[in-house]
């Protein structure tokens, strides 16, 4: 079982970021204001409720997560886990119930509806009609749930892939979806939402959530790395380091204790691949320049209402500054989501300093054990692309460099989220 359960992060408050200050709702207390960071220097059931966990790629087998994607979401257990994720489900409920002006008498499209919980929230908030698209067998259950709760005249469940079905209406006013996967982009459901947006969203319509951002930090994790990675060096007296190489390439989805964080946290996502952005990313990565104060617009959140599918592939620089003398064994990625069209901005974070969610965090173990001193910087770049064979999987290339007093290192590592 999860050896980190004793190290799970507490649900405390989040720090104020330099770039901006957002108001987010505590899912447990609807009226309490919580300051959540968009940190300037700061996937079973990871994706949308209607999207699914990818199966691991089997050695000698051509099957990938694409082969199991929708089938995995036919089982009630995955939906139980997501529904019991209070941060996730309560955040959506609060967004809908506290901002009924966005839904009252509006036509809503629920992409990846799963059990239909978001559709039910929207119907209860006064939506004129809700079209709930679900590809897995859970669509049949969703129809029963809708009927059992008396909303059959308001909610229409449509079974099929978004890219293959047709709606009874030409346009919708609102698109709502819980599309996020591990590492934000695992399972690639974002592109499905963008497809629905381009095909059906009316002029002036809204996509919820409309902003998302990926963040990176560095942690000390000697004990767990020893157990998960170095274990393969000597297994009952036998050399199994060939498996160690594979283990290093697979990001670990787990809960990280906030006390493990060694550096600051940095926002990663570059929203547009303009020539100037690419050039500045090159400068930051190769010359260790901190251009964030000069060009803060480069390091922004993903705007779901405007971005294109190609924006889900990117190369971004990072600069992580040590906040204490320690060792670094891994980098950790997490994401924040926000609903900026609400009366008051709302959203949630999956970071180590926030209340734990089923997304947890994504841990990228480093080949090196880095000795870093307070104030020193670990610089580099991260390239994220959908896998060519199966675009629901993610390929990650990580470059990092440290020229410190006690450690000098420069390396490139490759990871595969399957």
mmCIF file of C-alpha atoms in Angstrom:
data_model
loop_
_atom_site.group_PDB
_atom_site.id
_atom_site.type_symbol
_atom_site.label_atom_id
_atom_site.label_comp_id
_atom_site.label_asym_id
_atom_site.label_seq_id
_atom_site.Cartn_x
_atom_site.Cartn_y
_atom_site.Cartn_z
ATOM 1 C CA UNK A 1 0.000 0.000 0.000
ATOM 2 C CA UNK A 2 0.909 3.660 -0.129
ATOM 3 C CA UNK A 3 3.899 4.186 2.125
ATOM 4 C CA UNK A 4 3.380 7.924 1.954
ATOM 5 C CA UNK A 5 0.029 7.944 3.710
ATOM 6 C CA UNK A 6 1.664 9.031 6.919
ATOM 7 C CA UNK A 7 3.264 11.908 5.062
ATOM 8 C CA UNK A 8 0.191 13.352 3.373
ATOM 9 C CA UNK A 9 0.002 17.085 3.210
ATOM 10 C CA UNK A 10 -2.278 18.929 5.548
ATOM 11 C CA UNK A 11 -5.096 20.993 4.097
ATOM 12 C CA UNK A 12 -3.675 24.282 5.225
ATOM 13 C CA UNK A 13 -3.644 27.645 3.488
ATOM 14 C CA UNK A 14 -1.565 28.474 0.452
ATOM 15 C CA UNK A 15 1.074 31.121 0.075
ATOM 16 C CA UNK A 16 0.593 34.417 -1.663
ATOM 17 C CA UNK A 17 2.187 34.456 -5.096
ATOM 18 C CA UNK A 18 4.098 37.322 -6.609
ATOM 19 C CA UNK A 19 2.398 37.024 -9.993
ATOM 20 C CA UNK A 20 -1.202 37.290 -8.790
ATOM 21 C CA UNK A 21 -3.597 36.753 -5.936
ATOM 22 C CA UNK A 22 -6.635 34.555 -6.545
ATOM 23 C CA UNK A 23 -9.655 33.951 -4.384
ATOM 24 C CA UNK A 24 -10.523 30.281 -4.091
ATOM 25 C CA UNK A 25 -13.279 28.599 -2.186
ATOM 26 C CA UNK A 26 -12.562 26.112 0.545
ATOM 27 C CA UNK A 27 -14.810 23.231 -0.562
ATOM 28 C CA UNK A 28 -15.757 22.528 3.041
ATOM 29 C CA UNK A 29 -16.682 26.098 3.901
ATOM 30 C CA UNK A 30 -18.497 27.794 1.065
ATOM 31 C CA UNK A 31 -18.229 31.317 2.375
ATOM 32 C CA UNK A 32 -14.662 31.291 3.611
ATOM 33 C CA UNK A 33 -12.145 33.138 1.494
ATOM 34 C CA UNK A 34 -8.870 31.384 0.887
ATOM 35 C CA UNK A 35 -5.928 32.972 -0.863
ATOM 36 C CA UNK A 36 -4.513 30.582 -3.419
ATOM 37 C CA UNK A 37 -1.325 31.041 -5.281
ATOM 38 C CA UNK A 38 -0.639 30.996 -8.925
ATOM 39 C CA UNK A 39 2.980 30.478 -8.040
ATOM 40 C CA UNK A 40 5.252 32.671 -10.011
ATOM 41 C CA UNK A 41 8.328 30.792 -9.063
ATOM 42 C CA UNK A 42 6.423 28.302 -8.063
ATOM 43 C CA UNK A 43 -3.857 9.910 -13.857
ATOM 44 C CA UNK A 44 -7.377 4.818 -11.955
ATOM 45 C CA UNK A 45 -9.160 8.183 -11.656
ATOM 46 C CA UNK A 46 -7.115 11.082 -12.702
ATOM 47 C CA UNK A 47 -8.940 12.591 -15.579
ATOM 48 C CA UNK A 48 -12.404 13.850 -16.120
ATOM 49 C CA UNK A 49 -15.185 11.929 -14.534
ATOM 50 C CA UNK A 50 -16.012 10.431 -17.887
ATOM 51 C CA UNK A 51 -12.409 9.710 -18.805
ATOM 52 C CA UNK A 52 -10.249 6.949 -17.440
ATOM 53 C CA UNK A 53 -7.085 5.551 -16.039
ATOM 54 C CA UNK A 54 -4.564 4.281 -18.535
ATOM 55 C CA UNK A 55 -3.403 0.695 -18.247
ATOM 56 C CA UNK A 56 0.304 0.201 -17.982
ATOM 57 C CA UNK A 57 2.097 -0.764 -21.136
ATOM 58 C CA UNK A 58 2.976 -4.440 -21.005
ATOM 59 C CA UNK A 59 6.405 -5.579 -22.156
ATOM 60 C CA UNK A 60 6.043 -7.454 -25.419
ATOM 61 C CA UNK A 61 2.477 -6.229 -25.880
ATOM 62 C CA UNK A 62 1.287 -3.471 -28.180
ATOM 63 C CA UNK A 63 -1.576 -2.458 -25.910
ATOM 64 C CA UNK A 64 -1.424 0.919 -24.182
ATOM 65 C CA UNK A 65 -3.787 2.990 -22.103
ATOM 66 C CA UNK A 66 -5.820 3.775 -25.215
ATOM 67 C CA UNK A 67 -6.976 0.169 -25.329
ATOM 68 C CA UNK A 68 -8.363 0.294 -21.790
ATOM 69 C CA UNK A 69 -9.302 3.957 -21.558
ATOM 70 C CA UNK A 70 -13.083 3.942 -21.724
ATOM 71 C CA UNK A 71 -13.502 0.411 -20.332
ATOM 72 C CA UNK A 72 -11.724 1.459 -17.147
ATOM 73 C CA UNK A 73 -14.360 4.115 -16.574
ATOM 74 C CA UNK A 74 -17.200 1.610 -16.832
ATOM 75 C CA UNK A 75 -16.520 0.404 -13.288
ATOM 76 C CA UNK A 76 -18.195 2.212 -10.415
ATOM 77 C CA UNK A 77 -15.060 2.083 -8.237
ATOM 78 C CA UNK A 78 -13.263 4.812 -10.183
ATOM 79 C CA UNK A 79 -16.286 7.088 -9.956
ATOM 80 C CA UNK A 80 -16.582 6.385 -6.238
ATOM 81 C CA UNK A 81 -13.015 7.577 -5.731
ATOM 82 C CA UNK A 82 -13.611 10.774 -7.684
ATOM 83 C CA UNK A 83 -16.944 11.537 -6.043
ATOM 84 C CA UNK A 84 -15.342 11.079 -2.628
ATOM 85 C CA UNK A 85 -12.614 13.544 -3.582
ATOM 86 C CA UNK A 86 -14.172 16.416 -1.653
ATOM 87 C CA UNK A 87 -11.807 19.052 -3.028
ATOM 88 C CA UNK A 88 -12.696 18.096 -6.582
ATOM 89 C CA UNK A 89 -16.436 17.464 -6.324
ATOM 90 C CA UNK A 90 -17.282 20.137 -3.775
ATOM 91 C CA UNK A 91 -15.357 22.750 -5.748
ATOM 92 C CA UNK A 92 -17.464 22.060 -8.834
ATOM 93 C CA UNK A 93 -20.628 22.044 -6.740
ATOM 94 C CA UNK A 94 -19.756 25.400 -5.197
ATOM 95 C CA UNK A 95 -18.922 26.914 -8.579
ATOM 96 C CA UNK A 96 -22.300 25.859 -9.971
ATOM 97 C CA UNK A 97 -24.562 26.529 -6.993
ATOM 98 C CA UNK A 98 -22.966 29.845 -6.037
ATOM 99 C CA UNK A 99 -22.947 31.156 -9.615
ATOM 100 C CA UNK A 100 -26.381 30.185 -10.866
ATOM 101 C CA UNK A 101 -26.343 33.206 -13.199
ATOM 102 C CA UNK A 102 -23.954 31.202 -15.402
ATOM 103 C CA UNK A 103 -26.432 28.301 -15.689
ATOM 104 C CA UNK A 104 -29.946 29.679 -15.231
ATOM 105 C CA UNK A 105 -31.964 29.055 -18.435
ATOM 106 C CA UNK A 106 -28.746 28.098 -20.270
ATOM 107 C CA UNK A 107 -27.998 25.084 -22.470
ATOM 108 C CA UNK A 108 -25.092 23.185 -20.902
ATOM 109 C CA UNK A 109 -22.770 20.530 -22.317
ATOM 110 C CA UNK A 110 -21.121 18.170 -19.810
ATOM 111 C CA UNK A 111 -18.090 16.585 -21.479
ATOM 112 C CA UNK A 112 -17.161 13.238 -19.937
ATOM 113 C CA UNK A 113 -20.159 13.125 -17.646
ATOM 114 C CA UNK A 114 -19.465 9.847 -15.835
ATOM 115 C CA UNK A 115 -22.214 9.345 -13.265
ATOM 116 C CA UNK A 116 -23.689 12.700 -14.279
ATOM 117 C CA UNK A 117 -22.929 14.514 -11.045
ATOM 118 C CA UNK A 118 -21.978 17.789 -12.731
ATOM 119 C CA UNK A 119 -25.061 17.600 -14.958
ATOM 120 C CA UNK A 120 -27.220 17.142 -11.861
ATOM 121 C CA UNK A 121 -25.609 20.172 -10.214
ATOM 122 C CA UNK A 122 -26.297 22.232 -13.359
ATOM 123 C CA UNK A 123 -29.906 21.074 -13.621
ATOM 124 C CA UNK A 124 -30.495 21.902 -9.974
ATOM 125 C CA UNK A 125 -29.013 25.361 -10.590
ATOM 126 C CA UNK A 126 -31.695 26.055 -13.201
ATOM 127 C CA UNK A 127 -30.139 25.030 -16.524
ATOM 128 C CA UNK A 128 -32.607 25.001 -19.406
ATOM 129 C CA UNK A 129 -31.159 21.722 -20.661
ATOM 130 C CA UNK A 130 -28.012 19.691 -20.077
ATOM 131 C CA UNK A 131 -26.458 17.342 -22.606
ATOM 132 C CA UNK A 132 -24.245 14.848 -20.796
ATOM 133 C CA UNK A 133 -21.782 13.028 -23.079
ATOM 134 C CA UNK A 134 -20.233 9.830 -21.726
ATOM 135 C CA UNK A 135 -18.463 7.181 -23.792
ATOM 136 C CA UNK A 136 -18.082 4.399 -21.233
ATOM 137 C CA UNK A 137 -20.745 1.948 -20.074
ATOM 138 C CA UNK A 138 -21.316 4.305 -17.144
ATOM 139 C CA UNK A 139 -23.572 6.274 -19.510
ATOM 140 C CA UNK A 140 -26.283 3.637 -18.945
ATOM 141 C CA UNK A 141 -25.998 4.135 -15.198
ATOM 142 C CA UNK A 142 -26.046 7.908 -15.644
ATOM 143 C CA UNK A 143 -29.400 7.639 -17.423
ATOM 144 C CA UNK A 144 -30.806 5.677 -14.500
ATOM 145 C CA UNK A 145 -29.388 8.178 -12.013
ATOM 146 C CA UNK A 146 -30.904 11.096 -13.908
ATOM 147 C CA UNK A 147 -34.289 9.359 -13.995
ATOM 148 C CA UNK A 148 -34.157 8.373 -10.320
ATOM 149 C CA UNK A 149 -33.591 11.997 -9.367
ATOM 150 C CA UNK A 150 -36.386 13.406 -11.521
ATOM 151 C CA UNK A 151 -34.288 15.238 -14.101
ATOM 152 C CA UNK A 152 -35.036 13.235 -17.254
ATOM 153 C CA UNK A 153 -36.801 16.237 -18.781
ATOM 154 C CA UNK A 154 -33.739 18.452 -18.222
ATOM 155 C CA UNK A 155 -30.743 16.132 -18.701
ATOM 156 C CA UNK A 156 -30.126 14.109 -21.852
ATOM 157 C CA UNK A 157 -27.371 11.515 -21.550
ATOM 158 C CA UNK A 158 -25.660 10.780 -24.864
ATOM 159 C CA UNK A 159 -23.471 7.682 -25.069
ATOM 160 C CA UNK A 160 -20.504 8.015 -27.407
ATOM 161 C CA UNK A 161 -17.292 9.863 -28.134
ATOM 162 C CA UNK A 162 -17.490 13.627 -28.332
ATOM 163 C CA UNK A 163 -15.737 13.560 -31.688
ATOM 164 C CA UNK A 164 -18.315 11.137 -33.135
ATOM 165 C CA UNK A 165 -21.709 12.198 -31.783
ATOM 166 C CA UNK A 166 -24.066 14.975 -32.835
ATOM 167 C CA UNK A 167 -26.050 17.171 -30.461
ATOM 168 C CA UNK A 168 -29.760 17.898 -30.932
ATOM 169 C CA UNK A 169 -28.884 21.602 -30.774
ATOM 170 C CA UNK A 170 -26.459 23.623 -32.886
ATOM 171 C CA UNK A 171 -24.876 25.521 -30.005
ATOM 172 C CA UNK A 172 -24.560 25.454 -26.204
ATOM 173 C CA UNK A 173 -24.050 28.288 -23.758
ATOM 174 C CA UNK A 174 -21.819 26.508 -21.261
ATOM 175 C CA UNK A 175 -19.311 23.661 -21.504
ATOM 176 C CA UNK A 176 -18.369 22.103 -18.195
ATOM 177 C CA UNK A 177 -15.941 19.238 -17.728
ATOM 178 C CA UNK A 178 -13.608 17.697 -15.205
ATOM 179 C CA UNK A 179 -10.959 16.796 -17.749
ATOM 180 C CA UNK A 180 -7.771 17.057 -15.717
ATOM 181 C CA UNK A 181 -5.495 14.028 -15.470
ATOM 182 C CA UNK A 182 -2.371 13.215 -13.537
ATOM 183 C CA UNK A 183 0.283 15.786 -14.379
ATOM 184 C CA UNK A 184 -2.715 17.826 -15.599
ATOM 185 C CA UNK A 185 -2.439 16.523 -19.170
ATOM 186 C CA UNK A 186 -2.292 12.730 -18.811
ATOM 187 C CA UNK A 187 -5.097 11.059 -20.803
ATOM 188 C CA UNK A 188 -5.296 14.075 -23.107
ATOM 189 C CA UNK A 189 -8.960 14.805 -22.469
ATOM 190 C CA UNK A 190 -8.228 18.505 -22.793
ATOM 191 C CA UNK A 191 -8.214 18.165 -26.573
ATOM 192 C CA UNK A 192 -11.698 16.643 -26.384
ATOM 193 C CA UNK A 193 -12.927 19.697 -24.500
ATOM 194 C CA UNK A 194 -11.292 21.983 -27.047
ATOM 195 C CA UNK A 195 -12.977 20.034 -29.857
ATOM 196 C CA UNK A 196 -16.372 20.466 -28.184
ATOM 197 C CA UNK A 197 -15.652 24.164 -27.620
ATOM 198 C CA UNK A 198 -14.820 24.800 -31.264
ATOM 199 C CA UNK A 199 -17.826 22.822 -32.545
ATOM 200 C CA UNK A 200 -20.639 23.763 -30.180
ATOM 201 C CA UNK A 201 -19.874 26.714 -27.920
ATOM 202 C CA UNK A 202 -21.941 29.782 -28.799
ATOM 203 C CA UNK A 203 -20.414 33.216 -29.122
ATOM 204 C CA UNK A 204 -20.079 34.618 -25.631
ATOM 205 C CA UNK A 205 -20.337 31.144 -24.098
ATOM 206 C CA UNK A 206 -18.140 29.976 -21.247
ATOM 207 C CA UNK A 207 -15.928 26.967 -20.622
ATOM 208 C CA UNK A 208 -15.635 25.784 -17.015
ATOM 209 C CA UNK A 209 -13.022 25.603 -15.693
ATOM 210 C CA UNK A 210 -11.359 28.155 -17.934
ATOM 211 C CA UNK A 211 -7.832 28.309 -16.501
ATOM 212 C CA UNK A 212 -5.268 25.676 -15.510
ATOM 213 C CA UNK A 213 -1.576 25.829 -14.665
ATOM 214 C CA UNK A 214 1.240 23.339 -14.157
ATOM 215 C CA UNK A 215 3.812 23.891 -11.405
ATOM 216 C CA UNK A 216 7.182 22.409 -10.465
ATOM 217 C CA UNK A 217 9.201 22.122 -7.271
ATOM 218 C CA UNK A 218 12.028 19.951 -5.896
ATOM 219 C CA UNK A 219 11.973 17.610 -2.894
ATOM 220 C CA UNK A 220 14.195 15.570 -0.610
ATOM 221 C CA UNK A 221 12.984 11.959 -0.823
ATOM 222 C CA UNK A 222 15.884 9.662 0.083
ATOM 223 C CA UNK A 223 13.909 7.003 1.941
ATOM 224 C CA UNK A 224 11.229 6.504 -0.671
ATOM 225 C CA UNK A 225 13.667 6.635 -3.595
ATOM 226 C CA UNK A 226 15.733 3.952 -1.883
ATOM 227 C CA UNK A 227 12.655 1.781 -1.545
ATOM 228 C CA UNK A 228 11.224 2.325 -5.036
ATOM 229 C CA UNK A 229 14.315 2.791 -7.219
ATOM 230 C CA UNK A 230 17.495 1.551 -5.548
ATOM 231 C CA UNK A 231 15.687 -1.631 -4.490
ATOM 232 C CA UNK A 232 16.389 -3.117 -7.916
ATOM 233 C CA UNK A 233 20.173 -2.933 -7.446
ATOM 234 C CA UNK A 234 20.170 -6.047 -5.254
ATOM 235 C CA UNK A 235 17.059 -8.216 -5.069
ATOM 236 C CA UNK A 236 17.809 -11.160 -2.780
ATOM 237 C CA UNK A 237 21.366 -11.095 -4.078
ATOM 238 C CA UNK A 238 20.486 -10.699 -7.760
ATOM 239 C CA UNK A 239 21.156 -7.757 -10.066
ATOM 240 C CA UNK A 240 17.876 -6.411 -11.446
ATOM 241 C CA UNK A 241 19.072 -2.985 -12.446
ATOM 242 C CA UNK A 242 17.468 -3.384 -15.881
ATOM 243 C CA UNK A 243 14.138 -2.849 -14.114
ATOM 244 C CA UNK A 244 15.567 0.120 -12.267
ATOM 245 C CA UNK A 245 16.045 1.889 -15.586
ATOM 246 C CA UNK A 246 12.370 1.386 -16.387
ATOM 247 C CA UNK A 247 11.310 2.445 -12.894
ATOM 248 C CA UNK A 248 13.258 5.686 -13.262
ATOM 249 C CA UNK A 249 11.407 6.480 -16.474
ATOM 250 C CA UNK A 250 7.949 6.125 -14.958
ATOM 251 C CA UNK A 251 6.753 9.142 -12.969
ATOM 252 C CA UNK A 252 5.298 8.207 -9.609
ATOM 253 C CA UNK A 253 1.852 9.548 -8.748
ATOM 254 C CA UNK A 254 1.814 9.954 -4.998
ATOM 255 C CA UNK A 255 1.253 12.356 -2.127
ATOM 256 C CA UNK A 256 4.248 14.451 -1.135
ATOM 257 C CA UNK A 257 4.615 15.970 2.318
ATOM 258 C CA UNK A 258 5.057 19.727 2.256
ATOM 259 C CA UNK A 259 8.039 19.367 4.596
ATOM 260 C CA UNK A 260 9.941 17.597 1.806
ATOM 261 C CA UNK A 261 9.947 20.685 -0.402
ATOM 262 C CA UNK A 262 13.461 22.084 -0.761
ATOM 263 C CA UNK A 263 13.031 24.866 -3.327
ATOM 264 C CA UNK A 264 10.515 27.450 -4.387
ATOM 265 C CA UNK A 265 7.681 26.410 -6.712
ATOM 266 C CA UNK A 266 7.497 27.661 -10.277
ATOM 267 C CA UNK A 267 4.694 27.960 -12.785
ATOM 268 C CA UNK A 268 5.622 26.003 -15.903
ATOM 269 C CA UNK A 269 3.031 26.384 -18.626
ATOM 270 C CA UNK A 270 3.823 28.520 -21.643
ATOM 271 C CA UNK A 271 0.498 29.238 -23.328
ATOM 272 C CA UNK A 272 1.659 30.159 -26.822
ATOM 273 C CA UNK A 273 4.651 29.077 -28.867
ATOM 274 C CA UNK A 274 5.441 32.386 -30.417
ATOM 275 C CA UNK A 275 8.966 32.989 -31.710
ATOM 276 C CA UNK A 276 9.717 35.419 -28.904
ATOM 277 C CA UNK A 277 8.513 32.915 -26.297
ATOM 278 C CA UNK A 278 10.709 30.163 -27.716
ATOM 279 C CA UNK A 279 13.693 32.499 -27.843
ATOM 280 C CA UNK A 280 13.215 33.661 -24.265
ATOM 281 C CA UNK A 281 12.757 30.056 -23.106
ATOM 282 C CA UNK A 282 16.083 29.253 -24.752
ATOM 283 C CA UNK A 283 17.783 32.127 -22.939
ATOM 284 C CA UNK A 284 16.336 31.105 -19.583
ATOM 285 C CA UNK A 285 17.316 27.471 -19.977
ATOM 286 C CA UNK A 286 20.788 27.761 -21.470
ATOM 287 C CA UNK A 287 22.048 30.917 -19.794
ATOM 288 C CA UNK A 288 20.191 30.559 -16.473
ATOM 289 C CA UNK A 289 18.547 33.957 -16.873
ATOM 290 C CA UNK A 290 15.566 34.883 -14.762
ATOM 291 C CA UNK A 291 13.416 36.835 -17.205
ATOM 292 C CA UNK A 292 10.183 36.357 -15.288
ATOM 293 C CA UNK A 293 10.126 39.835 -13.722
ATOM 294 C CA UNK A 294 10.693 41.387 -17.155
ATOM 295 C CA UNK A 295 8.333 39.192 -19.169
ATOM 296 C CA UNK A 296 5.746 37.915 -16.681
ATOM 297 C CA UNK A 297 3.224 37.371 -19.468
ATOM 298 C CA UNK A 298 5.246 34.410 -20.733
ATOM 299 C CA UNK A 299 4.570 32.365 -17.656
ATOM 300 C CA UNK A 300 0.782 32.330 -17.617
ATOM 301 C CA UNK A 301 -1.932 29.799 -17.027
ATOM 302 C CA UNK A 302 -3.563 27.819 -19.814
ATOM 303 C CA UNK A 303 -6.644 29.642 -21.058
ATOM 304 C CA UNK A 304 -9.079 26.865 -22.022
ATOM 305 C CA UNK A 305 -11.369 29.334 -23.765
ATOM 306 C CA UNK A 306 -8.650 30.442 -26.192
ATOM 307 C CA UNK A 307 -5.888 27.841 -26.404
ATOM 308 C CA UNK A 308 -5.399 25.391 -29.274
ATOM 309 C CA UNK A 309 -4.669 21.650 -29.044
ATOM 310 C CA UNK A 310 -1.051 22.306 -29.964
ATOM 311 C CA UNK A 311 -0.563 24.336 -26.803
ATOM 312 C CA UNK A 312 -0.665 21.096 -24.788
ATOM 313 C CA UNK A 313 2.830 20.391 -26.150
ATOM 314 C CA UNK A 314 5.512 22.723 -24.867
ATOM 315 C CA UNK A 315 9.078 23.276 -23.787
ATOM 316 C CA UNK A 316 9.533 25.556 -20.793
ATOM 317 C CA UNK A 317 12.510 26.652 -18.721
ATOM 318 C CA UNK A 318 12.568 26.492 -14.952
ATOM 319 C CA UNK A 319 14.660 27.971 -12.197
ATOM 320 C CA UNK A 320 14.250 26.451 -8.741
ATOM 321 C CA UNK A 321 15.926 28.282 -5.877
ATOM 322 C CA UNK A 322 16.890 26.312 -2.770
ATOM 323 C CA UNK A 323 15.234 27.551 0.408
ATOM 324 C CA UNK A 324 17.527 25.547 2.696
ATOM 325 C CA UNK A 325 20.618 23.332 2.655
ATOM 326 C CA UNK A 326 19.424 19.883 1.641
ATOM 327 C CA UNK A 327 19.467 17.107 -0.943
ATOM 328 C CA UNK A 328 17.228 16.884 -3.993
ATOM 329 C CA UNK A 329 16.094 13.441 -5.119
ATOM 330 C CA UNK A 330 13.146 14.336 -7.321
ATOM 331 C CA UNK A 331 11.164 17.079 -8.972
ATOM 332 C CA UNK A 332 7.446 17.261 -8.273
ATOM 333 C CA UNK A 333 4.758 18.566 -10.605
ATOM 334 C CA UNK A 334 1.210 19.547 -9.666
ATOM 335 C CA UNK A 335 -1.537 21.724 -11.112
ATOM 336 C CA UNK A 336 -3.988 24.441 -10.164
ATOM 337 C CA UNK A 337 -7.424 24.983 -11.713
ATOM 338 C CA UNK A 338 -9.495 28.150 -11.623
ATOM 339 C CA UNK A 339 -12.969 29.332 -12.624
ATOM 340 C CA UNK A 340 -12.522 32.991 -13.448
ATOM 341 C CA UNK A 341 -16.022 33.574 -14.843
ATOM 342 C CA UNK A 342 -17.565 33.223 -11.401
ATOM 343 C CA UNK A 343 -18.815 36.200 -9.400
ATOM 344 C CA UNK A 344 -15.741 35.684 -7.222
ATOM 345 C CA UNK A 345 -12.818 33.683 -8.524
ATOM 346 C CA UNK A 346 -12.887 30.065 -7.405
ATOM 347 C CA UNK A 347 -10.728 26.983 -7.916
ATOM 348 C CA UNK A 348 -8.430 24.498 -6.246
ATOM 349 C CA UNK A 349 -4.827 23.314 -6.141
ATOM 350 C CA UNK A 350 -3.375 19.800 -6.183
ATOM 351 C CA UNK A 351 -0.103 20.993 -4.660
ATOM 352 C CA UNK A 352 1.717 19.522 -1.646
ATOM 353 C CA UNK A 353 0.658 22.434 0.534
ATOM 354 C CA UNK A 354 -3.038 21.953 -0.256
ATOM 355 C CA UNK A 355 -5.613 19.455 0.906
ATOM 356 C CA UNK A 356 -4.921 16.107 -0.789
ATOM 357 C CA UNK A 357 -6.875 15.134 -3.904
ATOM 358 C CA UNK A 358 -7.079 11.902 -5.902
ATOM 359 C CA UNK A 359 -4.678 13.489 -8.395
ATOM 360 C CA UNK A 360 -1.977 13.668 -5.695
ATOM 361 C CA UNK A 361 1.292 14.924 -7.237
ATOM 362 C CA UNK A 362 3.597 13.607 -9.970
ATOM 363 C CA UNK A 363 7.128 12.714 -8.809
ATOM 364 C CA UNK A 364 10.006 12.618 -11.290
ATOM 365 C CA UNK A 365 12.994 10.897 -9.685
ATOM 366 C CA UNK A 366 16.445 12.136 -10.680
ATOM 367 C CA UNK A 367 19.377 9.866 -11.470
ATOM 368 C CA UNK A 368 21.560 12.143 -9.384
ATOM 369 C CA UNK A 369 21.369 12.917 -5.692
ATOM 370 C CA UNK A 370 21.842 16.670 -5.751
ATOM 371 C CA UNK A 371 23.456 18.471 -2.848
ATOM 372 C CA UNK A 372 22.171 22.021 -2.862
ATOM 373 C CA UNK A 373 22.792 24.979 -0.600
ATOM 374 C CA UNK A 374 20.363 27.701 0.315
ATOM 375 C CA UNK A 375 20.132 30.291 -2.439
ATOM 376 C CA UNK A 376 21.604 28.067 -5.158
ATOM 377 C CA UNK A 377 19.547 27.466 -8.280
ATOM 378 C CA UNK A 378 18.671 24.305 -10.138
ATOM 379 C CA UNK A 379 17.973 25.382 -13.696
ATOM 380 C CA UNK A 380 16.773 23.517 -16.742
ATOM 381 C CA UNK A 381 13.876 22.907 -19.064
ATOM 382 C CA UNK A 382 10.970 20.505 -19.386
ATOM 383 C CA UNK A 383 9.512 19.296 -22.685
ATOM 384 C CA UNK A 384 6.018 17.774 -22.597
ATOM 385 C CA UNK A 385 4.477 16.070 -25.637
ATOM 386 C CA UNK A 386 1.715 13.506 -26.259
ATOM 387 C CA UNK A 387 3.146 10.093 -27.104
ATOM 388 C CA UNK A 388 3.183 9.521 -30.871
ATOM 389 C CA UNK A 389 1.829 5.979 -30.540
ATOM 390 C CA UNK A 390 -0.887 6.840 -28.046
ATOM 391 C CA UNK A 391 -1.644 10.542 -27.577
ATOM 392 C CA UNK A 392 -3.351 9.834 -24.246
ATOM 393 C CA UNK A 393 0.105 9.044 -22.832
ATOM 394 C CA UNK A 394 2.757 11.692 -22.162
ATOM 395 C CA UNK A 395 6.465 11.857 -22.950
ATOM 396 C CA UNK A 396 8.529 14.161 -20.734
ATOM 397 C CA UNK A 397 12.112 15.275 -21.321
ATOM 398 C CA UNK A 398 13.829 16.918 -18.368
ATOM 399 C CA UNK A 399 17.105 18.823 -18.559
ATOM 400 C CA UNK A 400 18.666 20.103 -15.356
ATOM 401 C CA UNK A 401 21.898 21.779 -14.304
ATOM 402 C CA UNK A 402 23.402 22.828 -10.984
ATOM 403 C CA UNK A 403 26.712 24.603 -10.513
ATOM 404 C CA UNK A 404 26.857 24.776 -6.752
ATOM 405 C CA UNK A 405 29.515 24.915 -4.070
ATOM 406 C CA UNK A 406 29.189 21.220 -3.243
ATOM 407 C CA UNK A 407 27.629 19.764 -6.365
ATOM 408 C CA UNK A 408 27.996 20.256 -10.099
ATOM 409 C CA UNK A 409 25.691 18.290 -12.371
ATOM 410 C CA UNK A 410 24.150 18.497 -15.811
ATOM 411 C CA UNK A 411 21.886 15.780 -17.183
ATOM 412 C CA UNK A 412 18.969 14.974 -19.467
ATOM 413 C CA UNK A 413 16.351 12.407 -18.436
ATOM 414 C CA UNK A 414 13.344 10.982 -20.218
ATOM 415 C CA UNK A 415 10.056 9.918 -18.620
ATOM 416 C CA UNK A 416 6.939 8.179 -19.933
ATOM 417 C CA UNK A 417 3.540 8.465 -18.303
ATOM 418 C CA UNK A 418 1.587 5.322 -19.305
#
